[in-house]
Amino acid sequence: MGDDRPGFSENGDSSLIIGTPEFSDEVGCGLDGPISKQDPREIARQYQLELSKRALDENVIVVLETGCGKTLIAILLMCDMGHLIKKPQKNVCVFLAPTVVLVHQQARVIEQFTDFKVGVYCGDAKHLKSHNAWEKEIEQYEVLVMTPQVLLRSLCHCFIRMEMIALLIFDECHYAQIESNHPYAEIMKVFYDIELSKVPRIFGMTASPICGKGASINSLEALLHAKVYTVNNKEELEAIVVSPVFQRYYYGSSTMLSSNSYQMCLNRLEDIKRKYVSMLCRAVDDASRVQNIKKLLQKLHKNMVFSLTYLGLWGALQACRVLLNDDGYERNELIEVKANTKDDFLQNEYLAEIASLLGSECMRNCSSPSQKPRREETSRTIGGISKVNSKATRSTNFVEGLASELSAEEVLKEPFFSQKVLRLIRILSNFRFTGFSFRSRPDMKCIIFVNRIVVARSLSYILGQIKFLSAWKCDFLVGLHSGLKRMSRRTMSHILEEFRSGKVNLLVATKVGEEGLDIQTCCLVIRFDLPETLASFIQSRGRARMPKSEYAFLVDRYENLLMGPLKFG
């Protein structure tokens, strides 16, 4: 069924037209920095007003690209339904966001543009484990912004009931698929019953309605009992949104992979893994604990092999340094193991031996005559690692000392770095001289997207050590996981603030940087790893919105020949 109103259309086919502004990043209209409170209707564009009006009449899923004003549409709808949620009414608006950072970001935006009383809930919410506690929250607040896990748990315990919710908003709603077990899907499948006399109005928003295997627009619409709408006034969107230039940067197949040094390292890594698994079986009687620790050691091994193959010797050494610096919980997050344990038995010893191996190979492959005295000293250091009690501390100090002794410039070649990393370094080095420069564009910013947390942290460190890239001030941005202390919400907020201010102008980010975060417009977005899903592609592309901005892909030349050229647009 179509709609005769100008400016937007129901999703009758799959030709979605996307683009335009949001505040901060998701509210738009080109506003940067702190936003003074004002009536959202005064800054809303016509299509935003029309879509919010449509959402008053039926459940709606708004599909608009990052930077097009989806959050403002949600706020307009919230205001239009204010008579249902303003105190002394007992009804509330529940605004769901999939990550802790997005929860806090969206709550801040709602407070900036409305006078609603806003409550924020995420994580364990230990103080909200009873009916009385939630009754007090609902008496006090009108808009409850939370992660879906909090709402799902509260619905399961009847702390919150569906009939109490006047408006239910799903940010990044593409996770709500019939075949999914995501909390969004569970909330709708278990608790949203259209036979009830009173159900909430549903409003979903996303830049990419299809996310993951088996996902579809029909599935999204069916689960949310809503219809997809988007803007069909292409001229209005194109006048607002700047489309980036797509660029492919090819890198050659690595000669390192066929070198004796690489094969020797792989064999030694396998030997070291077997050695520690054998030690584990002899030292621990508890079969369950043996299996858990064995799983962690095998995952560490896979990460080290991956780092060696895709980052090179020096890159793998930095990955080892990152892993050595973290405790058990943090290390589990880094290697992406779902294990609620700090049991790091043998892990530090294993990593210490890996550091010794990689450090030895780095020094052995360094051909500069000036390095000979350092190689001899390093060899003595390596030999001493196994003779001290605190292997992890000694190894960490060794890796960091080696980094200061052997500058990154001295190892800008294989086997120290992979062809992929070397290509990335050349892109960052050349970018200042081809259309952009730090002198002419002091606001120049870049995000590099990777798929693994350990790669994000390792690359961030590597790029920060290269002197001729000193104009790039680098940091990393990874997900808010329960164990990753170094990326607490406060730390992430601090990094984002430094990125906004320009103190940091290069972020190496995982998926957390794709979805809705208040990351200001960049002139360069680089996909170090190709996007795994269409959603990932669309969301990361939305970060490149400066005039003449570039959205770049690193592509293996050999794989490109096998698969055919990539098509984007």
Coordinates of C-alpha atoms in Angstrom, one line a residue:
M1 CA 0.0 0.0 0.0
G2 CA 1.5 3.3 -1.0
D3 CA 1.1 6.8 0.4
D4 CA 0.3 9.9 -1.5
R5 CA 2.1 12.3 0.8
P6 CA 5.2 13.9 -0.7
G7 CA 8.6 13.2 0.6
F8 CA 8.5 9.6 1.8
S9 CA 7.2 6.2 0.8
E10 CA 6.2 2.8 2.2
N11 CA 8.6 0.1 1.3
G12 CA 6.8 -1.4 -1.6
D13 CA 10.0 -2.8 -3.2
S14 CA 13.6 -3.1 -2.2
S15 CA 14.7 0.2 -3.8
L16 CA 15.4 2.1 -0.6
I17 CA 16.6 5.7 -1.1
I18 CA 18.7 6.8 1.9
G19 CA 20.6 9.8 3.0
T20 CA 20.4 13.2 5.3
P21 CA 21.0 14.9 8.7
E22 CA 20.9 13.9 12.4
F23 CA 21.9 15.5 15.6
S24 CA 25.3 14.8 17.0
D25 CA 25.7 11.9 14.7
E26 CA 22.2 10.5 14.9
V27 CA 20.2 13.7 15.2
G28 CA 22.0 15.7 12.5
C29 CA 21.3 18.9 10.7
G30 CA 25.1 19.6 10.7
L31 CA 25.3 20.5 14.4
D32 CA 28.7 19.9 16.2
G33 CA 29.6 20.1 19.8
P34 CA 27.1 20.8 22.7
I35 CA 23.6 21.4 21.5
S36 CA 21.5 24.0 23.3
K37 CA 17.9 22.9 24.2
Q38 CA 15.4 24.0 21.5
D39 CA 12.1 22.8 20.0
P40 CA 13.0 19.9 17.7
R41 CA 10.2 21.0 15.4
E42 CA 12.1 24.2 14.6
I43 CA 15.0 22.4 13.2
A44 CA 13.3 19.4 11.7
R45 CA 13.1 19.0 7.9
Q46 CA 9.9 18.3 6.1
Y47 CA 10.5 14.6 5.6
Q48 CA 11.3 14.2 9.4
L49 CA 8.0 15.9 10.3
E50 CA 6.1 13.7 7.8
L51 CA 7.6 10.5 9.0
S52 CA 6.9 11.3 12.6
K53 CA 3.3 12.1 11.7
R54 CA 3.1 8.7 9.9
A55 CA 4.4 7.0 13.1
L56 CA 1.6 8.4 15.1
D57 CA -0.9 6.4 13.0
E58 CA 0.9 3.1 12.7
N59 CA 4.0 1.1 13.7
V60 CA 6.8 2.4 11.5
I61 CA 10.4 1.4 10.7
V62 CA 12.4 4.3 9.4
V63 CA 15.2 3.4 7.1
L64 CA 17.6 6.3 6.6
E65 CA 21.4 6.4 6.2
T66 CA 23.6 7.4 9.0
G67 CA 23.5 11.2 9.4
C68 CA 19.9 11.6 8.1
G69 CA 18.0 12.4 11.3
K70 CA 16.4 9.2 12.6
T71 CA 16.8 10.1 16.2
L72 CA 15.1 13.4 15.6
I73 CA 12.1 11.6 14.1
A74 CA 11.9 9.5 17.2
I75 CA 12.1 12.6 19.4
L76 CA 9.3 14.3 17.4
L77 CA 7.2 11.2 17.8
M78 CA 7.9 11.2 21.5
C79 CA 6.8 14.9 21.8
D80 CA 3.6 14.2 19.8
M81 CA 2.8 11.3 22.2
G82 CA 3.8 13.4 25.3
H83 CA 0.2 13.6 26.6
L84 CA 0.4 9.8 27.2
I85 CA 3.7 9.7 29.0
K86 CA 3.9 13.1 30.9
K87 CA 3.4 12.8 34.6
P88 CA 1.1 12.1 36.3
Q89 CA 0.4 9.5 33.6
K90 CA 1.5 6.0 34.5
N91 CA 2.7 5.2 31.0
V92 CA 6.3 5.6 29.8
C93 CA 8.3 5.6 26.6
V94 CA 11.0 3.0 26.5
F95 CA 13.9 3.8 24.1
L96 CA 16.1 0.7 23.4
A97 CA 19.7 0.9 22.1
P98 CA 21.9 -2.2 21.6
T99 CA 25.0 -0.9 23.4
V100 CA 25.8 0.9 26.7
V101 CA 27.5 3.7 24.9
L102 CA 24.5 4.3 22.6
V103 CA 22.2 4.2 25.6
H104 CA 24.0 7.1 27.3
Q105 CA 24.4 9.0 24.0
Q106 CA 20.7 8.8 23.1
A107 CA 19.6 9.7 26.6
R108 CA 21.8 12.8 26.4
V109 CA 20.2 13.8 23.1
I110 CA 16.7 13.3 24.4
E111 CA 17.5 15.5 27.4
Q112 CA 18.9 18.2 25.1
F113 CA 15.9 18.4 22.9
T114 CA 13.0 17.7 25.3
D115 CA 11.9 18.4 28.9
F116 CA 11.1 14.8 29.5
K117 CA 12.5 13.2 32.7
V118 CA 15.0 10.6 31.4
G119 CA 16.2 7.5 33.2
V120 CA 19.2 5.5 32.0
Y121 CA 19.5 1.7 32.6
C122 CA 22.2 -0.7 31.4
G123 CA 24.5 -3.5 32.6
D124 CA 23.5 -5.3 35.7
A125 CA 21.2 -2.6 37.1
K126 CA 21.7 -4.3 40.5
H127 CA 19.6 -1.7 42.3
L128 CA 16.6 -2.6 40.2
K129 CA 15.8 -6.1 41.2
S130 CA 12.3 -5.7 42.7
H131 CA 8.8 -4.4 41.8
N132 CA 9.2 -1.6 44.3
A133 CA 12.4 -0.4 42.7
W134 CA 10.9 -0.2 39.2
E135 CA 7.7 1.4 40.5
K136 CA 9.8 4.2 41.9
E137 CA 11.6 4.6 38.5
I138 CA 8.4 4.7 36.6
E139 CA 6.9 7.2 39.0
Q140 CA 10.0 9.5 38.6
Y141 CA 10.8 9.2 34.8
E142 CA 8.9 9.5 31.6
V143 CA 11.4 8.2 29.1
L144 CA 13.4 5.1 30.1
V145 CA 16.5 4.6 27.9
M146 CA 18.0 1.1 28.3
T147 CA 19.7 -1.8 26.6
P148 CA 17.3 -4.6 25.4
Q149 CA 18.7 -7.0 28.0
V150 CA 17.5 -4.8 30.8
L151 CA 13.9 -4.6 29.3
L152 CA 13.8 -8.3 28.6
R153 CA 14.9 -9.2 32.1
S154 CA 12.3 -6.7 33.6
L155 CA 9.5 -8.1 31.4
C156 CA 10.4 -11.7 32.4
H157 CA 10.1 -10.7 36.1
C158 CA 7.0 -8.6 35.5
F159 CA 8.8 -5.5 36.9
I160 CA 7.7 -3.8 33.7
R161 CA 4.6 -4.9 31.7
M162 CA 4.0 -4.2 28.0
E163 CA 0.8 -2.3 28.7
M164 CA 2.7 0.2 30.8
I165 CA 4.7 1.2 27.6
A166 CA 3.0 3.8 25.4
L167 CA 5.9 4.1 22.9
L168 CA 8.6 1.5 22.4
I169 CA 11.6 2.6 20.2
F170 CA 14.1 0.3 18.7
D171 CA 17.4 1.9 17.8
E172 CA 19.4 -0.2 15.3
C173 CA 16.3 -2.2 14.9
H174 CA 17.7 -4.5 12.1
Y175 CA 18.6 -7.0 14.9
A176 CA 14.9 -7.8 15.3
Q177 CA 14.6 -10.8 13.0
I178 CA 12.2 -13.7 13.4
E179 CA 15.0 -16.3 13.3
S180 CA 17.2 -14.4 15.7
N181 CA 17.6 -14.8 19.4
H182 CA 18.7 -11.2 19.9
P183 CA 17.0 -9.6 22.9
Y184 CA 15.1 -7.3 20.4
A185 CA 13.6 -10.4 18.8
E186 CA 12.9 -12.1 22.2
I187 CA 11.0 -9.0 23.5
M188 CA 8.7 -9.0 20.5
K189 CA 8.2 -12.7 20.2
V190 CA 7.5 -13.4 23.8
F191 CA 5.9 -10.2 25.2
Y192 CA 4.3 -8.2 22.3
D193 CA 0.8 -9.7 21.9
I194 CA -1.5 -7.9 19.5
E195 CA -4.4 -9.6 21.2
L196 CA -3.8 -7.5 24.3
S197 CA -6.2 -4.6 24.8
K198 CA -3.2 -2.2 25.0
V199 CA 0.1 -2.5 23.3
P200 CA 2.8 0.1 22.7
R201 CA 3.3 2.0 19.5
I202 CA 6.4 0.6 17.9
F203 CA 9.0 2.8 16.2
G204 CA 12.2 1.3 14.7
M205 CA 15.1 3.0 13.0
T206 CA 18.1 1.7 11.1
A207 CA 20.5 2.5 8.3
S208 CA 20.5 -1.1 7.1
P209 CA 17.3 -3.1 7.4
I210 CA 19.0 -6.4 6.4
C211 CA 21.7 -7.6 8.8
G212 CA 23.1 -11.1 8.9
K213 CA 22.3 -14.5 7.4
G214 CA 18.6 -15.1 6.8
A215 CA 17.6 -11.5 7.5
S216 CA 15.0 -9.8 5.4
I217 CA 12.9 -6.7 5.3
N218 CA 9.8 -8.9 5.5
S219 CA 11.1 -10.6 8.7
L220 CA 11.8 -7.2 10.2
E221 CA 8.4 -5.9 9.4
A222 CA 6.6 -9.1 10.6
L223 CA 8.4 -9.2 14.0
L224 CA 8.0 -5.5 14.8
H225 CA 4.4 -5.5 13.4
A226 CA 5.5 -2.4 11.5
K227 CA 6.0 -1.1 7.9
V228 CA 9.3 0.2 6.5
Y229 CA 9.3 3.8 5.3
T230 CA 12.0 5.8 3.8
V231 CA 12.5 9.1 2.0
N232 CA 11.8 9.1 -1.7
N233 CA 12.7 12.7 -2.4
K234 CA 16.2 12.0 -3.6
E235 CA 16.9 15.6 -4.4
E236 CA 16.2 16.7 -0.8
L237 CA 18.6 14.1 0.5
E238 CA 21.4 14.7 -2.0
A239 CA 21.3 18.4 -1.1
I240 CA 22.1 17.5 2.5
V241 CA 24.2 14.3 2.4
V242 CA 27.7 14.2 0.9
S243 CA 28.5 10.8 -0.7
P244 CA 32.1 9.7 -0.3
V245 CA 34.4 8.7 -3.1
F246 CA 34.9 5.0 -3.1
Q247 CA 38.5 3.8 -3.5
R248 CA 40.2 0.4 -3.6
Y249 CA 43.8 0.1 -2.6
Y250 CA 45.4 -3.2 -3.6
Y251 CA 48.2 -4.9 -1.8
G252 CA 50.3 -7.7 -3.2
S253 CA 50.4 -11.3 -2.0
S254 CA 52.9 -11.6 0.8
T255 CA 56.3 -13.1 0.1
M256 CA 56.6 -13.6 3.8
L257 CA 54.1 -16.5 3.8
S258 CA 56.5 -18.6 1.7
S259 CA 59.6 -17.6 3.6
N260 CA 61.6 -20.0 5.8
S261 CA 61.3 -17.5 8.7
Y262 CA 57.5 -17.6 8.6
Q263 CA 57.3 -21.3 8.3
M264 CA 59.8 -21.7 11.1
C265 CA 57.7 -19.4 13.3
L266 CA 54.5 -21.3 12.5
N267 CA 56.2 -24.6 13.4
R268 CA 57.5 -23.1 16.7
L269 CA 54.1 -21.7 17.6
E270 CA 52.6 -25.1 17.1
D271 CA 55.4 -26.7 19.2
I272 CA 54.9 -24.2 22.0
K273 CA 51.1 -24.7 22.0
R274 CA 51.6 -28.5 22.3
K275 CA 54.2 -28.1 25.0
Y276 CA 51.8 -26.0 27.2
V277 CA 48.8 -28.2 26.6
S278 CA 50.9 -31.2 27.7
M279 CA 52.1 -29.2 30.8
L280 CA 48.4 -28.4 31.5
C281 CA 47.3 -32.0 31.4
R282 CA 50.1 -33.0 33.8
A283 CA 49.6 -30.1 36.3
V284 CA 45.8 -30.0 36.6
D285 CA 43.5 -32.9 37.8
D286 CA 40.1 -31.2 37.3
A287 CA 39.0 -32.3 33.8
S288 CA 36.6 -29.4 33.4
R289 CA 39.3 -26.8 34.3
V290 CA 41.7 -28.6 31.9
Q291 CA 39.1 -28.2 29.0
N292 CA 38.5 -24.5 29.8
I293 CA 42.2 -23.6 30.0
K294 CA 43.0 -25.7 26.9
K295 CA 40.3 -23.8 25.0
L296 CA 41.8 -20.5 26.1
L297 CA 45.4 -21.6 25.1
Q298 CA 44.1 -22.8 21.7
K299 CA 42.3 -19.5 21.1
L300 CA 45.5 -17.6 22.1
H301 CA 47.4 -19.7 19.6
K302 CA 44.9 -19.0 16.8
N303 CA 45.1 -15.3 17.5
M304 CA 48.9 -15.3 17.4
V305 CA 48.9 -17.3 14.1
F306 CA 46.4 -14.8 12.7
S307 CA 48.5 -11.8 13.9
L308 CA 51.7 -13.3 12.4
T309 CA 50.0 -13.9 9.1
Y310 CA 48.0 -10.7 8.7
L311 CA 50.2 -8.2 10.6
G312 CA 53.7 -9.6 10.2
L313 CA 56.5 -10.4 12.8
W314 CA 56.5 -7.0 14.3
G315 CA 52.7 -6.7 14.3
A316 CA 52.4 -10.1 16.0
L317 CA 54.9 -9.0 18.6
Q318 CA 52.8 -6.0 19.4
A319 CA 49.7 -8.3 19.6
C320 CA 51.6 -10.4 22.1
R321 CA 52.5 -7.2 24.1
V322 CA 48.8 -6.3 24.2
L323 CA 47.8 -9.7 25.4
L324 CA 50.5 -9.8 28.1
N325 CA 49.4 -6.5 29.5
D326 CA 45.8 -7.7 30.2
D327 CA 44.4 -9.8 33.0
G328 CA 42.3 -13.0 32.4
Y329 CA 39.0 -11.3 31.9
E330 CA 40.4 -8.7 29.5
R331 CA 42.3 -11.2 27.6
N332 CA 39.2 -13.3 27.1
E333 CA 37.5 -10.3 25.5
L334 CA 40.6 -9.6 23.3
I335 CA 40.6 -13.1 21.9
E336 CA 36.8 -13.1 21.8
V337 CA 36.3 -16.1 24.2
K338 CA 32.9 -16.2 26.0
A339 CA 34.3 -17.3 29.3
N340 CA 33.5 -15.7 32.6
T341 CA 36.8 -16.6 34.2
K342 CA 40.0 -15.0 35.2
D343 CA 41.9 -18.3 35.2
D344 CA 45.1 -17.4 33.4
F345 CA 47.1 -20.5 34.4
L346 CA 50.0 -21.0 32.0
Q347 CA 48.8 -18.2 29.7
N348 CA 51.4 -15.7 30.8
E349 CA 54.2 -18.3 30.5
Y350 CA 52.9 -19.3 27.0
L351 CA 52.8 -15.6 25.9
A352 CA 56.3 -15.0 27.4
E353 CA 57.7 -17.8 25.2
I354 CA 55.9 -16.5 22.2
A355 CA 57.3 -13.0 22.8
S356 CA 60.8 -14.5 23.1
L357 CA 60.3 -16.3 19.7
L358 CA 59.0 -13.3 17.9
G359 CA 61.6 -10.9 19.4
S360 CA 64.4 -13.3 18.4
E361 CA 63.1 -13.4 14.8
C362 CA 62.7 -9.6 14.7
M363 CA 66.3 -9.1 15.7
R364 CA 67.6 -11.9 13.5
N365 CA 65.8 -10.4 10.4
C366 CA 67.2 -6.9 11.1
S367 CA 70.0 -6.5 8.5
S368 CA 71.2 -3.1 9.6
P369 CA 74.9 -3.3 10.8
S370 CA 74.1 -0.8 13.5
Q371 CA 71.7 -3.3 15.0
K372 CA 74.4 -5.9 15.8
P373 CA 75.2 -4.7 19.3
R374 CA 71.5 -4.5 20.0
R375 CA 70.9 -8.0 18.6
E376 CA 73.5 -9.4 21.0
E377 CA 72.0 -7.6 24.0
T378 CA 68.5 -8.6 23.0
S379 CA 69.6 -12.2 22.7
R380 CA 70.9 -12.1 26.3
T381 CA 67.6 -10.6 27.4
I382 CA 65.6 -13.3 25.6
G383 CA 67.7 -16.0 27.2
G384 CA 67.0 -14.6 30.6
I385 CA 63.2 -14.5 30.3
S386 CA 62.8 -18.2 31.1
K387 CA 65.1 -17.9 34.1
V388 CA 63.0 -15.4 36.1
N389 CA 59.9 -15.9 38.1
S390 CA 57.8 -13.1 36.6
K391 CA 57.9 -14.2 33.0
A392 CA 55.0 -12.0 32.0
T393 CA 56.4 -8.8 33.5
R394 CA 59.9 -9.5 32.1
S395 CA 58.4 -10.3 28.7
T396 CA 56.3 -7.1 28.6
N397 CA 59.3 -5.0 29.5
F398 CA 61.3 -6.8 26.9
V399 CA 58.8 -6.2 24.1
E400 CA 58.4 -2.5 25.1
G401 CA 62.2 -2.1 25.3
L402 CA 62.7 -3.7 21.9
A403 CA 60.1 -1.3 20.5
S404 CA 62.1 1.6 21.7
E405 CA 65.4 0.1 20.5
L406 CA 64.2 -1.0 17.1
S407 CA 62.2 1.9 15.6
A408 CA 59.2 1.1 13.4
E409 CA 61.0 2.9 10.5
E410 CA 63.8 0.3 10.6
V411 CA 61.3 -2.6 10.1
L412 CA 59.0 -1.1 7.4
K413 CA 59.3 -4.2 5.2
E414 CA 58.5 -7.8 5.2
P415 CA 58.7 -10.0 7.3
F416 CA 58.3 -7.4 10.0
F417 CA 55.0 -6.1 8.5
S418 CA 52.6 -7.8 6.2
Q419 CA 51.9 -6.3 2.7
K420 CA 48.5 -5.3 4.0
V421 CA 49.9 -3.2 6.9
L422 CA 52.5 -1.7 4.7
R423 CA 49.8 -0.6 2.2
L424 CA 47.8 1.0 5.1
I425 CA 50.9 2.9 6.3
R426 CA 51.5 4.2 2.7
I427 CA 47.8 5.3 2.4
L428 CA 48.0 7.3 5.7
S429 CA 51.4 8.8 4.7
N430 CA 50.3 9.8 1.2
F431 CA 46.8 11.1 2.1
R432 CA 48.1 14.4 3.3
F433 CA 49.6 15.1 -0.1
T434 CA 46.7 14.2 -2.3
G435 CA 43.9 16.7 -1.9
F436 CA 44.1 17.0 1.9
S437 CA 46.8 18.3 4.2
F438 CA 46.9 18.9 7.9
R439 CA 47.9 22.4 7.2
S440 CA 44.9 23.2 5.0
R441 CA 42.5 20.9 6.9
P442 CA 43.3 20.9 10.6
D443 CA 40.0 19.0 11.2
M444 CA 41.2 16.1 9.1
K445 CA 40.1 12.8 10.7
C446 CA 40.2 9.2 9.8
I447 CA 38.7 5.9 11.1
I448 CA 40.2 2.5 10.3
F449 CA 37.7 -0.4 10.7
V450 CA 38.9 -3.8 11.7
N451 CA 37.1 -7.0 12.7
R452 CA 39.2 -8.1 15.7
I453 CA 39.8 -6.3 19.0
V454 CA 43.4 -7.4 19.2
V455 CA 44.1 -6.1 15.7
A456 CA 42.6 -2.7 16.7
R457 CA 44.8 -2.3 19.7
S458 CA 47.9 -3.6 17.9
L459 CA 47.5 -1.4 14.9
S460 CA 46.8 1.6 17.1
Y461 CA 50.1 1.1 18.9
I462 CA 52.1 0.4 15.6
L463 CA 50.8 3.5 13.8
G464 CA 51.6 5.6 16.9
Q465 CA 55.2 4.5 16.8
I466 CA 55.9 5.6 13.2
K467 CA 57.5 9.0 13.2
F468 CA 56.6 10.1 9.7
L469 CA 52.9 9.5 10.6
S470 CA 53.2 11.8 13.7
A471 CA 50.6 14.2 12.3
W472 CA 48.1 11.3 12.9
K473 CA 47.3 11.2 16.6
C474 CA 46.1 7.6 17.1
D475 CA 43.9 5.7 19.5
F476 CA 41.6 2.7 19.4
L477 CA 37.9 2.2 20.0
V478 CA 36.5 -1.2 20.8
G479 CA 33.3 -2.5 22.3
L480 CA 32.1 -2.1 25.9
H481 CA 32.5 -5.6 27.1
S482 CA 32.1 -6.6 30.7
G483 CA 35.7 -7.6 31.1
L484 CA 37.5 -5.0 29.1
K485 CA 38.3 -2.5 31.8
R486 CA 40.5 -0.3 29.6
M487 CA 37.5 0.4 27.4
S488 CA 35.0 1.5 30.1
R489 CA 32.2 3.8 29.2
R490 CA 34.2 6.7 30.7
T491 CA 37.3 5.8 28.7
M492 CA 35.3 5.5 25.5
S493 CA 33.6 8.8 26.1
H494 CA 37.0 10.4 26.7
I495 CA 38.4 9.0 23.4
L496 CA 35.3 10.2 21.5
E497 CA 35.7 13.7 23.1
E498 CA 39.3 13.8 22.1
F499 CA 38.4 12.7 18.5
R500 CA 35.8 15.5 18.4
S501 CA 38.2 18.1 19.6
G502 CA 41.0 17.0 17.2
K503 CA 43.5 15.9 19.9
V504 CA 43.0 12.4 18.4
N505 CA 42.4 12.4 14.6
L506 CA 42.9 8.7 13.8
L507 CA 40.8 5.9 15.4
V508 CA 41.3 2.2 14.8
A509 CA 37.8 0.8 15.6
T510 CA 35.9 -2.4 15.7
K511 CA 32.1 -2.7 14.9
V512 CA 31.4 -0.3 17.8
G513 CA 32.4 2.6 15.6
E514 CA 29.9 1.7 12.9
E515 CA 26.6 1.8 14.8
G516 CA 25.2 5.2 15.6
L517 CA 28.0 6.4 17.9
D518 CA 28.5 10.2 18.1
I519 CA 31.6 10.1 15.9
Q520 CA 31.8 13.3 13.9
T521 CA 32.3 13.3 10.2
C522 CA 35.6 12.0 8.8
C523 CA 37.4 12.8 5.6
L524 CA 38.8 9.3 5.4
V525 CA 37.3 5.9 6.3
I526 CA 39.5 2.8 5.7
R527 CA 38.2 -0.7 5.8
F528 CA 41.3 -2.6 6.8
D529 CA 39.1 -5.7 6.9
L530 CA 36.3 -5.9 4.4
P531 CA 32.8 -5.5 5.9
E532 CA 31.2 -8.8 6.9
T533 CA 27.6 -7.7 6.3
L534 CA 25.7 -5.1 4.2
A535 CA 24.8 -3.4 7.5
S536 CA 28.5 -3.1 8.4
F537 CA 29.2 -1.6 4.9
I538 CA 26.4 1.0 5.1
Q539 CA 27.1 2.1 8.7
S540 CA 30.8 2.5 8.3
R541 CA 30.3 4.3 5.0
G542 CA 28.1 6.8 6.9
R543 CA 31.2 8.0 8.8
A544 CA 32.8 9.6 5.6
R545 CA 30.6 12.7 5.1
M546 CA 33.1 15.6 4.7
P547 CA 33.3 17.1 1.2
K548 CA 35.7 15.1 -0.9
S549 CA 35.8 12.4 1.7
E550 CA 37.1 9.0 0.8
Y551 CA 35.8 5.5 1.7
A552 CA 38.6 3.1 1.1
F553 CA 39.0 -0.7 1.0
L554 CA 42.2 -2.7 1.3
V555 CA 41.9 -5.5 -1.2
D556 CA 44.2 -8.5 -1.8
R557 CA 45.1 -8.2 -5.5
Y558 CA 45.2 -12.0 -5.9
E559 CA 41.8 -12.6 -4.2
N560 CA 40.3 -9.8 -6.3
L561 CA 41.4 -11.6 -9.5
L562 CA 39.8 -14.8 -8.2
M563 CA 36.5 -13.3 -7.1
G564 CA 36.2 -10.5 -9.7
P565 CA 36.1 -6.8 -9.0
L566 CA 34.2 -5.5 -5.9
K567 CA 31.2 -3.4 -6.7
F568 CA 30.1 -0.6 -4.4
G569 CA 27.6 2.2 -4.7

